[in-house]
Amino acid sequence: MPLAHIGVTGLAVMGRNLARNFARNGFTVAVHNRSVERMTSLIEEHGDEGDFIGCESLEDFVGALSVPRTVVVMVMAGGPTDAVIDALIPLLDKGDIIVDAGNAHYEDTRRREAALAAQGLHFVGSGVSGGEEGALLGPSIMPGGPAESYKTLGPILEKISAKVDGEPCCVHVGPDGAGHFVKMVHNGIEYADMQLIGEAYHLLRAGLDLTPAEIGDIFAEWNKGDLESFLIEITAEVLRQVDAKTGRPLVDVIVDQAGQKGTGRWTVISALDLGIPITGIAEATFARAISSHGDQRVAAQKVLQGNAEEFAIADRDAFIEDVRQALYASKVVAYAQGFDQIQAASEEFGWGIDRGAMARIWRGGCIIRARFLNRISEAYGRDANLVSLLVDPYFAKEVGDGTAAWRRVVAQAALAGIPVPAFGSSLSYYDALRSPRLPAALIQGQRDFFGAHTYKRIDAEGSFHTLWSEDRSEVQA
């Protein structure tokens, strides 16, 4: 029997579909699962899609792989991943490659990469985006780890990845945890994108008293222009869906409490550690949290006064266009903040991440794929060291042209008592960037008053402290 090009252990939906994707693209795939039934059912149901080698034990699984052996681990993040890696290590030889293609925390990936490197093994933390369908038909793939491992792994991953204009949506991101970090930020942007779309839907429904299906038609129309993206496309489909049981719009029978699996929270914590403001992503994460506090919401609805005004929309089409422009501008801010975070981590950890390349591989296969990622890639092509996507000439004009609509939407929402945390925080971030003077000067004065933290002056070098409890004279710190 010929040896396998690659192996997949962990055959839940994502692992199963990745294995099928490898086989469909001409690779012989060794497959293994802790419960043998999942392995056998994969071969029984999809064995005609390509060449599979079913393995009941890890020993047989490793023995079925060609050298250098490449093992893709698709099990639950955390302890289960560590357990599989620990079981594989004694069976592998120097130069073999272990790939974690799950949603691992990048710090875990850095730890694992260092530990395996000490034993002569390559460890690759790889982000894979696209969900179940992407895993099968072509995801966006973000592998990190040693550059040497990409010589073996890269051609395989590039072949199974999504393609845009003939270019694979896969690139070596950088060493150790770079791949999983980029995937984490991708998911954070996804949180913001989804929250912004939700706020746009809420505004259209509250302001115009439209049905979900009618709003679905608006999103479908928006998907023909600058907002074209996977998330806008599926939003139209979800809003048009009718519940078979009740005959009501499906969105009206879904409980309005959104969950999360941790990547949004990880993104926000990382941004705080790096000192990068990702306000849109943070507000989207907190919005999911508040939606899930049903007891507080029920209690608040009974006692909290809104003193809100009725929505008074004089021009239906003008309001729809305002919401569209506000959505586009806020989306640009969310992506700009995400790319800032990637750059900050790249500098912190010495990863050397190419932000333009990230935009290119997100154009297809992944959840946040969107038309304007081409524009983002072009922006970093013009200036790889761009301090903010918002100062690129194209985006500066695009977002600037929408600010009047953006302000009207946020103001109208506030007056009507409609929560728009992601729209509002994104606008505030934009205004903070463009403000010549911020109240941080007062904050520094306060900090110096109660904690002698010192401050800097606009007209002198060095740090200074005012003797607040004495004669209030200033001394150089």
Tab-separated table of C-alpha atoms in Angstrom:
chain	number	residue	atom	x	y	z
A	1	MET	CA	0.000	0.000	0.000
A	2	PRO	CA	1.401	3.483	-0.881
A	3	LEU	CA	2.147	5.787	2.006
A	4	ALA	CA	-0.049	8.803	2.729
A	5	HIS	CA	1.006	12.354	1.878
A	6	ILE	CA	-0.686	13.703	5.006
A	7	GLY	CA	-2.657	12.461	7.984
A	8	VAL	CA	-5.649	13.816	9.897
A	9	THR	CA	-6.441	12.747	13.445
A	10	GLY	CA	-9.711	13.977	14.912
A	11	LEU	CA	-12.628	13.398	12.577
A	12	ALA	CA	-15.422	15.593	13.868
A	13	VAL	CA	-17.022	17.747	11.190
A	14	MET	CA	-14.044	20.055	10.522
A	15	GLY	CA	-11.447	17.280	10.570
A	16	ARG	CA	-13.641	15.044	8.428
A	17	ASN	CA	-14.141	17.756	5.814
A	18	LEU	CA	-10.460	18.704	5.730
A	19	ALA	CA	-9.552	15.055	5.177
A	20	ARG	CA	-12.055	14.858	2.316
A	21	ASN	CA	-10.647	18.082	0.850
A	22	PHE	CA	-7.112	16.631	0.852
A	23	ALA	CA	-8.358	13.445	-0.826
A	24	ARG	CA	-10.419	15.304	-3.422
A	25	ASN	CA	-7.285	17.221	-4.402
A	26	GLY	CA	-5.294	14.093	-5.152
A	27	PHE	CA	-3.516	13.494	-1.843
A	28	THR	CA	-3.493	10.119	-0.142
A	29	VAL	CA	-4.785	10.763	3.383
A	30	ALA	CA	-4.293	8.666	6.497
A	31	VAL	CA	-7.258	9.146	8.835
A	32	HIS	CA	-7.547	8.339	12.526
A	33	ASN	CA	-10.021	8.997	15.301
A	34	ARG	CA	-10.132	7.962	18.934
A	35	SER	CA	-13.512	6.325	18.243
A	36	VAL	CA	-12.890	4.006	15.306
A	37	GLU	CA	-16.505	4.311	14.136
A	38	ARG	CA	-15.935	7.872	12.916
A	39	MET	CA	-12.962	6.762	10.858
A	40	THR	CA	-14.779	3.829	9.279
A	41	SER	CA	-17.902	5.878	8.537
A	42	LEU	CA	-15.781	8.493	6.753
A	43	ILE	CA	-14.313	5.876	4.447
A	44	GLU	CA	-17.634	4.096	3.930
A	45	GLU	CA	-19.471	7.309	3.050
A	46	HIS	CA	-16.769	9.203	1.151
A	47	GLY	CA	-14.144	6.662	0.159
A	48	ASP	CA	-14.930	7.237	-3.504
A	49	GLU	CA	-13.705	10.857	-3.259
A	50	GLY	CA	-10.043	9.895	-3.146
A	51	ASP	CA	-7.454	7.693	-1.467
A	52	PHE	CA	-7.874	7.175	2.275
A	53	ILE	CA	-5.909	4.922	4.594
A	54	GLY	CA	-7.997	4.102	7.655
A	55	CYS	CA	-6.000	3.606	10.870
A	56	GLU	CA	-7.333	2.248	14.143
A	57	SER	CA	-4.288	3.139	16.261
A	58	LEU	CA	-1.923	6.094	16.376
A	59	GLU	CA	0.965	3.689	15.733
A	60	ASP	CA	-0.636	2.493	12.499
A	61	PHE	CA	-1.551	6.085	11.640
A	62	VAL	CA	2.025	7.357	11.935
A	63	GLY	CA	3.334	4.267	10.150
A	64	ALA	CA	1.090	5.039	7.164
A	65	LEU	CA	2.703	8.446	6.544
A	66	SER	CA	5.483	9.239	4.109
A	67	VAL	CA	8.593	11.020	5.422
A	68	PRO	CA	8.722	13.757	6.566
A	69	ARG	CA	5.498	12.800	8.287
A	70	THR	CA	2.827	15.492	8.387
A	71	VAL	CA	0.036	15.103	10.944
A	72	VAL	CA	-2.944	17.462	11.146
A	73	VAL	CA	-4.517	17.495	14.612
A	74	MET	CA	-8.217	18.410	14.648
A	75	VAL	CA	-9.348	17.947	18.240
A	76	MET	CA	-10.700	20.275	20.926
A	77	ALA	CA	-8.363	23.109	21.887
A	78	GLY	CA	-6.516	23.034	25.185
A	79	GLY	CA	-5.911	19.820	27.097
A	80	PRO	CA	-7.169	17.429	24.390
A	81	THR	CA	-4.712	18.955	21.873
A	82	ASP	CA	-1.826	18.604	24.319
A	83	ALA	CA	-2.815	14.968	24.969
A	84	VAL	CA	-2.755	14.087	21.265
A	85	ILE	CA	0.579	15.857	20.760
A	86	ASP	CA	2.090	14.034	23.748
A	87	ALA	CA	0.922	10.716	22.318
A	88	LEU	CA	2.355	11.506	18.874
A	89	ILE	CA	5.821	12.682	19.962
A	90	PRO	CA	7.292	9.231	20.758
A	91	LEU	CA	6.099	7.934	17.388
A	92	LEU	CA	7.665	10.691	15.270
A	93	ASP	CA	11.203	11.397	14.089
A	94	LYS	CA	13.160	14.618	13.796
A	95	GLY	CA	11.917	16.781	10.940
A	96	ASP	CA	8.335	15.494	11.155
A	97	ILE	CA	5.528	18.071	11.273
A	98	ILE	CA	2.557	18.369	13.615
A	99	VAL	CA	-0.123	20.845	12.505
A	100	ASP	CA	-2.745	22.159	14.921
A	101	ALA	CA	-5.506	23.432	12.655
A	102	GLY	CA	-7.989	24.206	15.423
A	103	ASN	CA	-8.747	27.510	17.133
A	104	ALA	CA	-5.908	27.356	19.658
A	105	HIS	CA	-4.783	30.331	21.693
A	106	TYR	CA	-1.606	31.682	20.148
A	107	GLU	CA	0.274	31.563	23.469
A	108	ASP	CA	-0.416	27.815	23.644
A	109	THR	CA	0.936	27.549	20.111
A	110	ARG	CA	4.103	29.426	21.033
A	111	ARG	CA	4.619	27.104	24.004
A	112	ARG	CA	4.067	23.979	21.922
A	113	GLU	CA	6.295	25.162	19.086
A	114	ALA	CA	9.181	25.814	21.466
A	115	ALA	CA	8.756	22.469	23.230
A	116	LEU	CA	8.627	20.461	20.001
A	117	ALA	CA	11.487	22.390	18.416
A	118	ALA	CA	13.665	21.264	21.331
A	119	GLN	CA	12.921	17.689	20.249
A	120	GLY	CA	13.637	18.324	16.588
A	121	LEU	CA	9.989	18.364	15.532
A	122	HIS	CA	8.190	21.090	13.582
A	123	PHE	CA	4.992	22.439	15.102
A	124	VAL	CA	2.667	24.520	12.940
A	125	GLY	CA	-0.248	26.424	14.410
A	126	SER	CA	-2.556	27.074	11.490
A	127	GLY	CA	-5.709	29.138	11.362
A	128	VAL	CA	-8.401	27.685	9.122
A	129	SER	CA	-11.431	29.822	8.321
A	130	GLY	CA	-14.533	29.039	6.353
A	131	GLY	CA	-16.511	26.757	8.619
A	132	GLU	CA	-17.627	23.307	7.590
A	133	GLU	CA	-18.198	24.265	3.957
A	134	GLY	CA	-14.837	26.006	3.672
A	135	ALA	CA	-12.998	23.038	5.165
A	136	LEU	CA	-14.467	20.856	2.432
A	137	LEU	CA	-14.508	23.178	-0.581
A	138	GLY	CA	-11.565	25.499	0.106
A	139	PRO	CA	-10.849	27.529	3.249
A	140	SER	CA	-8.606	30.469	3.944
A	141	ILE	CA	-5.544	28.997	5.650
A	142	MET	CA	-3.115	30.853	7.925
A	143	PRO	CA	-0.180	28.577	8.841
A	144	GLY	CA	2.546	29.754	11.183
A	145	GLY	CA	5.508	27.813	12.524
A	146	PRO	CA	8.979	27.235	11.083
A	147	ALA	CA	9.477	28.492	7.539
A	148	GLU	CA	11.244	25.199	6.748
A	149	SER	CA	8.061	23.225	7.420
A	150	TYR	CA	6.199	25.287	4.831
A	151	LYS	CA	8.374	23.774	2.101
A	152	THR	CA	6.619	20.450	2.716
A	153	LEU	CA	3.272	21.672	4.002
A	154	GLY	CA	2.747	24.782	1.889
A	155	PRO	CA	2.081	23.147	-1.501
A	156	ILE	CA	-0.509	20.833	0.094
A	157	LEU	CA	-2.336	23.607	1.941
A	158	GLU	CA	-2.222	25.953	-1.030
A	159	LYS	CA	-3.805	23.305	-3.241
A	160	ILE	CA	-6.767	22.704	-0.898
A	161	SER	CA	-7.306	26.390	-0.064
A	162	ALA	CA	-9.792	28.744	-1.665
A	163	LYS	CA	-8.604	30.548	-4.797
A	164	VAL	CA	-9.226	34.163	-5.823
A	165	ASP	CA	-8.069	35.252	-9.273
A	166	GLY	CA	-6.078	32.013	-9.402
A	167	GLU	CA	-4.165	32.900	-6.215
A	168	PRO	CA	-4.372	30.507	-3.230
A	169	CYS	CA	-5.831	31.908	-0.011
A	170	CYS	CA	-2.916	30.532	1.968
A	171	VAL	CA	0.461	31.966	2.905
A	172	HIS	CA	3.106	31.343	5.550
A	173	VAL	CA	2.169	33.960	8.149
A	174	GLY	CA	5.265	33.872	10.362
A	175	PRO	CA	7.007	31.858	13.096
A	176	ASP	CA	5.567	30.166	16.213
A	177	GLY	CA	2.120	31.585	17.110
A	178	ALA	CA	1.707	33.998	14.175
A	179	GLY	CA	-0.812	31.849	12.307
A	180	HIS	CA	-3.119	31.340	15.247
A	181	PHE	CA	-2.793	34.991	16.258
A	182	VAL	CA	-3.922	36.153	12.827
A	183	LYS	CA	-6.830	33.699	12.906
A	184	MET	CA	-7.801	35.024	16.348
A	185	VAL	CA	-7.881	38.606	15.038
A	186	HIS	CA	-9.806	37.420	11.976
A	187	ASN	CA	-12.444	36.091	14.346
A	188	GLY	CA	-12.428	39.334	16.318
A	189	ILE	CA	-13.105	41.278	13.124
A	190	GLU	CA	-15.844	38.764	12.402
A	191	TYR	CA	-17.464	39.636	15.754
A	192	ALA	CA	-17.423	43.336	14.872
A	193	ASP	CA	-18.700	42.732	11.348
A	194	MET	CA	-21.643	40.672	12.580
A	195	GLN	CA	-22.544	43.160	15.321
A	196	LEU	CA	-22.472	46.054	12.858
A	197	ILE	CA	-24.750	44.165	10.482
A	198	GLY	CA	-27.062	43.421	13.403
A	199	GLU	CA	-27.193	47.096	14.348
A	200	ALA	CA	-27.974	48.072	10.760
A	201	TYR	CA	-30.827	45.532	10.714
A	202	HIS	CA	-32.147	46.856	14.042
A	203	LEU	CA	-32.116	50.448	12.794
A	204	LEU	CA	-33.912	49.605	9.548
A	205	ARG	CA	-36.572	47.637	11.367
A	206	ALA	CA	-37.138	50.186	14.126
A	207	GLY	CA	-36.895	53.225	11.863
A	208	LEU	CA	-38.908	52.033	8.884
A	209	ASP	CA	-41.112	49.298	10.384
A	210	LEU	CA	-39.992	46.888	7.654
A	211	THR	CA	-40.404	43.127	7.753
A	212	PRO	CA	-37.302	40.961	8.017
A	213	ALA	CA	-37.814	39.809	4.435
A	214	GLU	CA	-37.960	43.407	3.211
A	215	ILE	CA	-34.741	44.167	5.073
A	216	GLY	CA	-33.273	41.000	3.554
A	217	ASP	CA	-33.970	42.487	0.143
A	218	ILE	CA	-32.092	45.653	1.161
A	219	PHE	CA	-29.078	43.610	2.243
A	220	ALA	CA	-29.206	41.664	-1.016
A	221	GLU	CA	-29.075	44.968	-2.881
A	222	TRP	CA	-26.197	46.197	-0.719
A	223	ASN	CA	-24.340	43.015	-1.575
A	224	LYS	CA	-24.059	44.229	-5.166
A	225	GLY	CA	-21.846	47.181	-4.180
A	226	ASP	CA	-18.986	48.077	-1.868
A	227	LEU	CA	-20.488	46.039	0.979
A	228	GLU	CA	-20.334	42.817	-1.023
A	229	SER	CA	-19.272	40.079	1.379
A	230	PHE	CA	-20.129	36.633	2.641
A	231	LEU	CA	-21.719	37.990	5.822
A	232	ILE	CA	-23.936	40.481	3.956
A	233	GLU	CA	-24.961	37.698	1.569
A	234	ILE	CA	-25.999	35.267	4.295
A	235	THR	CA	-27.734	38.039	6.255
A	236	ALA	CA	-30.154	38.462	3.360
A	237	GLU	CA	-30.792	34.709	3.388
A	238	VAL	CA	-31.362	34.527	7.141
A	239	LEU	CA	-33.762	37.485	7.116
A	240	ARG	CA	-35.814	35.962	4.303
A	241	GLN	CA	-36.142	32.609	6.038
A	242	VAL	CA	-39.624	31.674	7.292
A	243	ASP	CA	-40.022	29.364	10.301
A	244	ALA	CA	-41.799	26.200	9.168
A	245	LYS	CA	-43.411	25.642	12.556
A	246	THR	CA	-44.959	29.081	13.144
A	247	GLY	CA	-44.952	30.746	9.742
A	248	ARG	CA	-43.174	33.710	11.298
A	249	PRO	CA	-39.813	35.101	10.168
A	250	LEU	CA	-37.160	32.774	11.576
A	251	VAL	CA	-35.247	35.709	13.080
A	252	ASP	CA	-38.289	36.481	15.236
A	253	VAL	CA	-38.374	33.031	16.837
A	254	ILE	CA	-34.638	32.818	17.570
A	255	VAL	CA	-33.773	33.772	21.170
A	256	ASP	CA	-31.870	37.083	21.093
A	257	GLN	CA	-28.908	35.881	23.139
A	258	ALA	CA	-25.633	35.447	21.221
A	259	GLY	CA	-22.915	33.070	22.319
A	260	GLN	CA	-19.173	33.043	21.792
A	261	LYS	CA	-16.428	30.448	21.794
A	262	GLY	CA	-13.650	32.624	23.161
A	263	THR	CA	-11.784	34.050	20.176
A	264	GLY	CA	-13.471	37.447	20.457
A	265	ARG	CA	-12.589	37.619	24.147
A	266	TRP	CA	-9.006	36.523	23.405
A	267	THR	CA	-8.716	39.269	20.785
A	268	VAL	CA	-9.838	41.962	23.217
A	269	ILE	CA	-7.519	40.747	25.995
A	270	SER	CA	-4.583	40.629	23.584
A	271	ALA	CA	-5.339	44.144	22.348
A	272	LEU	CA	-5.313	45.442	25.921
A	273	ASP	CA	-1.966	43.751	26.515
A	274	LEU	CA	-0.576	45.311	23.322
A	275	GLY	CA	-2.105	48.729	23.995
A	276	ILE	CA	-4.098	48.730	20.756
A	277	PRO	CA	-7.643	50.209	20.747
A	278	ILE	CA	-9.981	47.790	18.999
A	279	THR	CA	-13.159	49.511	20.104
A	280	GLY	CA	-15.457	47.997	17.482
A	281	ILE	CA	-14.353	44.443	18.254
A	282	ALA	CA	-14.549	45.069	22.006
A	283	GLU	CA	-18.046	46.534	21.823
A	284	ALA	CA	-19.189	43.643	19.640
A	285	THR	CA	-17.865	41.180	22.215
A	286	PHE	CA	-19.547	43.041	25.081
A	287	ALA	CA	-22.784	43.265	23.059
A	288	ARG	CA	-22.894	39.475	22.929
A	289	ALA	CA	-22.278	39.401	26.665
A	290	ILE	CA	-25.100	41.808	27.496
A	291	SER	CA	-27.475	39.954	25.179
A	292	SER	CA	-26.883	36.818	27.231
A	293	HIS	CA	-27.744	38.449	30.570
A	294	GLY	CA	-31.438	37.740	30.201
A	295	ASP	CA	-32.227	38.189	33.900
A	296	GLN	CA	-30.780	41.686	33.963
A	297	ARG	CA	-32.537	42.651	30.761
A	298	VAL	CA	-35.922	41.467	32.033
A	299	ALA	CA	-35.468	43.356	35.305
A	300	ALA	CA	-34.279	46.505	33.519
A	301	GLN	CA	-37.217	46.548	31.111
A	302	LYS	CA	-39.552	46.879	34.097
A	303	VAL	CA	-37.899	49.884	35.728
A	304	LEU	CA	-35.475	51.754	33.450
A	305	GLN	CA	-36.868	54.827	31.691
A	306	GLY	CA	-35.712	55.648	28.204
A	307	ASN	CA	-37.223	59.079	27.563
A	308	ALA	CA	-36.660	58.234	23.923
A	309	GLU	CA	-38.190	59.956	20.936
A	310	GLU	CA	-40.184	58.269	18.223
A	311	PHE	CA	-38.245	57.540	15.072
A	312	ALA	CA	-39.356	60.130	12.536
A	313	ILE	CA	-37.936	59.159	9.151
A	314	ALA	CA	-39.075	61.617	6.503
A	315	ASP	CA	-37.228	60.025	3.591
A	316	ARG	CA	-37.128	56.220	3.538
A	317	ASP	CA	-34.504	55.873	0.818
A	318	ALA	CA	-32.263	58.531	2.355
A	319	PHE	CA	-32.335	56.733	5.717
A	320	ILE	CA	-31.471	53.400	4.096
A	321	GLU	CA	-28.528	55.041	2.337
A	322	ASP	CA	-27.387	56.661	5.599
A	323	VAL	CA	-27.386	53.283	7.338
A	324	ARG	CA	-25.472	51.740	4.429
A	325	GLN	CA	-22.788	54.422	4.598
A	326	ALA	CA	-22.549	54.158	8.387
A	327	LEU	CA	-22.190	50.392	8.101
A	328	TYR	CA	-19.436	50.663	5.515
A	329	ALA	CA	-17.490	53.273	7.490
A	330	SER	CA	-17.772	51.279	10.713
A	331	LYS	CA	-16.648	48.104	8.959
A	332	VAL	CA	-13.540	49.871	7.668
A	333	VAL	CA	-12.752	50.974	11.229
A	334	ALA	CA	-13.111	47.395	12.520
A	335	TYR	CA	-10.736	46.050	9.877
A	336	ALA	CA	-8.296	48.929	10.418
A	337	GLN	CA	-8.186	48.192	14.141
A	338	GLY	CA	-7.681	44.477	13.522
A	339	PHE	CA	-4.763	45.120	11.178
A	340	ASP	CA	-3.267	47.512	13.746
A	341	GLN	CA	-3.382	44.703	16.293
A	342	ILE	CA	-1.686	42.288	13.893
A	343	GLN	CA	1.083	44.816	13.276
A	344	ALA	CA	1.589	45.437	16.994
A	345	ALA	CA	1.898	41.712	17.729
A	346	SER	CA	4.211	41.227	14.760
A	347	GLU	CA	6.543	43.863	16.183
A	348	GLU	CA	6.232	42.534	19.738
A	349	PHE	CA	7.071	38.941	18.831
A	350	GLY	CA	9.268	39.489	15.780
A	351	TRP	CA	6.906	37.727	13.405
A	352	GLY	CA	7.358	39.911	10.311
A	353	ILE	CA	3.720	39.581	9.229
A	354	ASP	CA	2.799	41.019	5.827
A	355	ARG	CA	-0.574	42.727	6.373
A	356	GLY	CA	-1.203	42.985	2.639
A	357	ALA	CA	-0.786	39.218	2.338
A	358	MET	CA	-3.320	38.711	5.139
A	359	ALA	CA	-5.850	40.832	3.265
A	360	ARG	CA	-5.235	38.769	0.116
A	361	ILE	CA	-5.774	35.381	1.763
A	362	TRP	CA	-8.959	36.638	3.442
A	363	ARG	CA	-10.547	37.453	0.076
A	364	GLY	CA	-11.819	33.895	-0.321
A	365	GLY	CA	-12.804	30.927	1.790
A	366	CYS	CA	-13.076	32.743	5.127
A	367	ILE	CA	-16.070	34.160	6.970
A	368	ILE	CA	-15.021	37.818	6.614
A	369	ARG	CA	-14.288	37.579	2.900
A	370	ALA	CA	-15.375	40.816	1.280
A	371	ARG	CA	-14.878	42.849	-1.870
A	372	PHE	CA	-13.070	45.660	-0.075
A	373	LEU	CA	-10.271	43.327	1.061
A	374	ASN	CA	-8.875	43.932	-2.424
A	375	ARG	CA	-8.714	47.626	-1.526
A	376	ILE	CA	-7.021	46.815	1.786
A	377	SER	CA	-4.425	44.693	0.015
A	378	GLU	CA	-3.808	47.541	-2.435
A	379	ALA	CA	-3.418	50.007	0.444
A	380	TYR	CA	-0.665	47.939	2.066
A	381	GLY	CA	0.842	47.455	-1.378
A	382	ARG	CA	1.180	51.229	-1.652
A	383	ASP	CA	2.658	51.510	1.838
A	384	ALA	CA	3.623	48.379	3.758
A	385	ASN	CA	4.277	50.516	6.860
A	386	LEU	CA	0.901	52.288	6.813
A	387	VAL	CA	0.296	53.638	10.340
A	388	SER	CA	-3.469	53.164	9.963
A	389	LEU	CA	-5.643	51.896	7.167
A	390	LEU	CA	-7.797	54.983	7.712
A	391	VAL	CA	-5.038	57.329	6.499
A	392	ASP	CA	-4.631	55.525	3.177
A	393	PRO	CA	-5.872	58.003	0.537
A	394	TYR	CA	-8.599	55.663	-0.738
A	395	PHE	CA	-10.048	54.824	2.656
A	396	ALA	CA	-9.593	58.340	4.022
A	397	LYS	CA	-11.861	59.599	1.233
A	398	GLU	CA	-14.331	56.696	1.376
A	399	VAL	CA	-14.861	56.944	5.118
A	400	GLY	CA	-14.712	60.746	5.125
A	401	ASP	CA	-17.457	60.932	2.503
A	402	GLY	CA	-19.707	58.872	4.769
A	403	THR	CA	-19.192	60.757	8.028
A	404	ALA	CA	-22.276	62.973	7.717
A	405	ALA	CA	-24.503	59.918	7.255
A	406	TRP	CA	-22.628	58.113	10.040
A	407	ARG	CA	-23.279	60.968	12.471
A	408	ARG	CA	-26.959	61.194	11.548
A	409	VAL	CA	-27.437	57.479	12.128
A	410	VAL	CA	-25.688	57.427	15.512
A	411	ALA	CA	-27.553	60.565	16.640
A	412	GLN	CA	-30.932	59.251	15.500
A	413	ALA	CA	-30.290	55.939	17.239
A	414	ALA	CA	-29.391	57.686	20.506
A	415	LEU	CA	-32.508	59.864	20.394
A	416	ALA	CA	-34.707	56.851	19.666
A	417	GLY	CA	-33.104	54.695	22.373
A	418	ILE	CA	-31.706	52.132	19.910
A	419	PRO	CA	-28.386	50.649	21.101
A	420	VAL	CA	-25.648	50.927	18.475
A	421	PRO	CA	-22.472	50.251	20.482
A	422	ALA	CA	-20.354	49.239	17.496
A	423	PHE	CA	-21.524	52.090	15.245
A	424	GLY	CA	-21.068	54.612	18.051
A	425	SER	CA	-17.678	53.417	19.273
A	426	SER	CA	-16.342	53.253	15.721
A	427	LEU	CA	-17.376	56.848	15.088
A	428	SER	CA	-15.800	57.939	18.383
A	429	TYR	CA	-12.572	56.159	17.446
A	430	TYR	CA	-12.553	57.931	14.069
A	431	ASP	CA	-13.095	61.288	15.760
A	432	ALA	CA	-10.398	60.550	18.350
A	433	LEU	CA	-7.863	59.921	15.596
A	434	ARG	CA	-8.682	63.186	13.877
A	435	SER	CA	-8.842	65.341	17.024
A	436	PRO	CA	-5.894	67.734	17.446
A	437	ARG	CA	-6.312	67.658	21.230
A	438	LEU	CA	-7.773	64.974	23.527
A	439	PRO	CA	-8.729	65.119	27.234
A	440	ALA	CA	-5.820	62.792	28.035
A	441	ALA	CA	-3.940	65.920	29.171
A	442	LEU	CA	-6.412	66.301	32.042
A	443	ILE	CA	-6.126	62.607	32.863
A	444	GLN	CA	-2.344	62.946	33.089
A	445	GLY	CA	-2.800	65.905	35.430
A	446	GLN	CA	-5.131	63.847	37.619
A	447	ARG	CA	-2.714	60.927	37.673
A	448	ASP	CA	0.101	63.200	38.703
A	449	PHE	CA	-2.086	64.724	41.461
A	450	PHE	CA	-3.036	61.471	43.200
A	451	GLY	CA	-0.099	59.246	42.293
A	452	ALA	CA	2.833	61.424	41.251
A	453	HIS	CA	2.852	59.629	37.897
A	454	THR	CA	4.428	62.699	36.195
A	455	TYR	CA	3.540	64.209	32.845
A	456	LYS	CA	5.235	65.616	29.760
A	457	ARG	CA	4.991	69.208	28.537
A	458	ILE	CA	4.361	70.395	24.995
A	459	ASP	CA	7.181	72.938	25.265
A	460	ALA	CA	10.005	71.067	27.007
A	461	GLU	CA	11.763	67.716	27.000
A	462	GLY	CA	11.575	65.291	29.899
A	463	SER	CA	8.984	64.401	32.559
A	464	PHE	CA	7.568	66.771	35.178
A	465	HIS	CA	5.684	66.662	38.474
A	466	THR	CA	3.682	69.347	40.266
A	467	LEU	CA	4.069	69.522	44.059
A	468	TRP	CA	0.291	69.400	44.592
A	469	SER	CA	0.381	69.006	48.380
A	470	GLU	CA	3.023	71.710	48.817
A	471	ASP	CA	3.346	75.016	46.993
A	472	ARG	CA	2.214	73.574	43.623
A	473	SER	CA	5.440	74.477	41.940
A	474	GLU	CA	6.680	72.253	39.124
A	475	VAL	CA	9.805	70.132	39.307
A	476	GLN	CA	11.503	67.999	36.687
A	477	ALA	CA	11.142	64.329	37.498
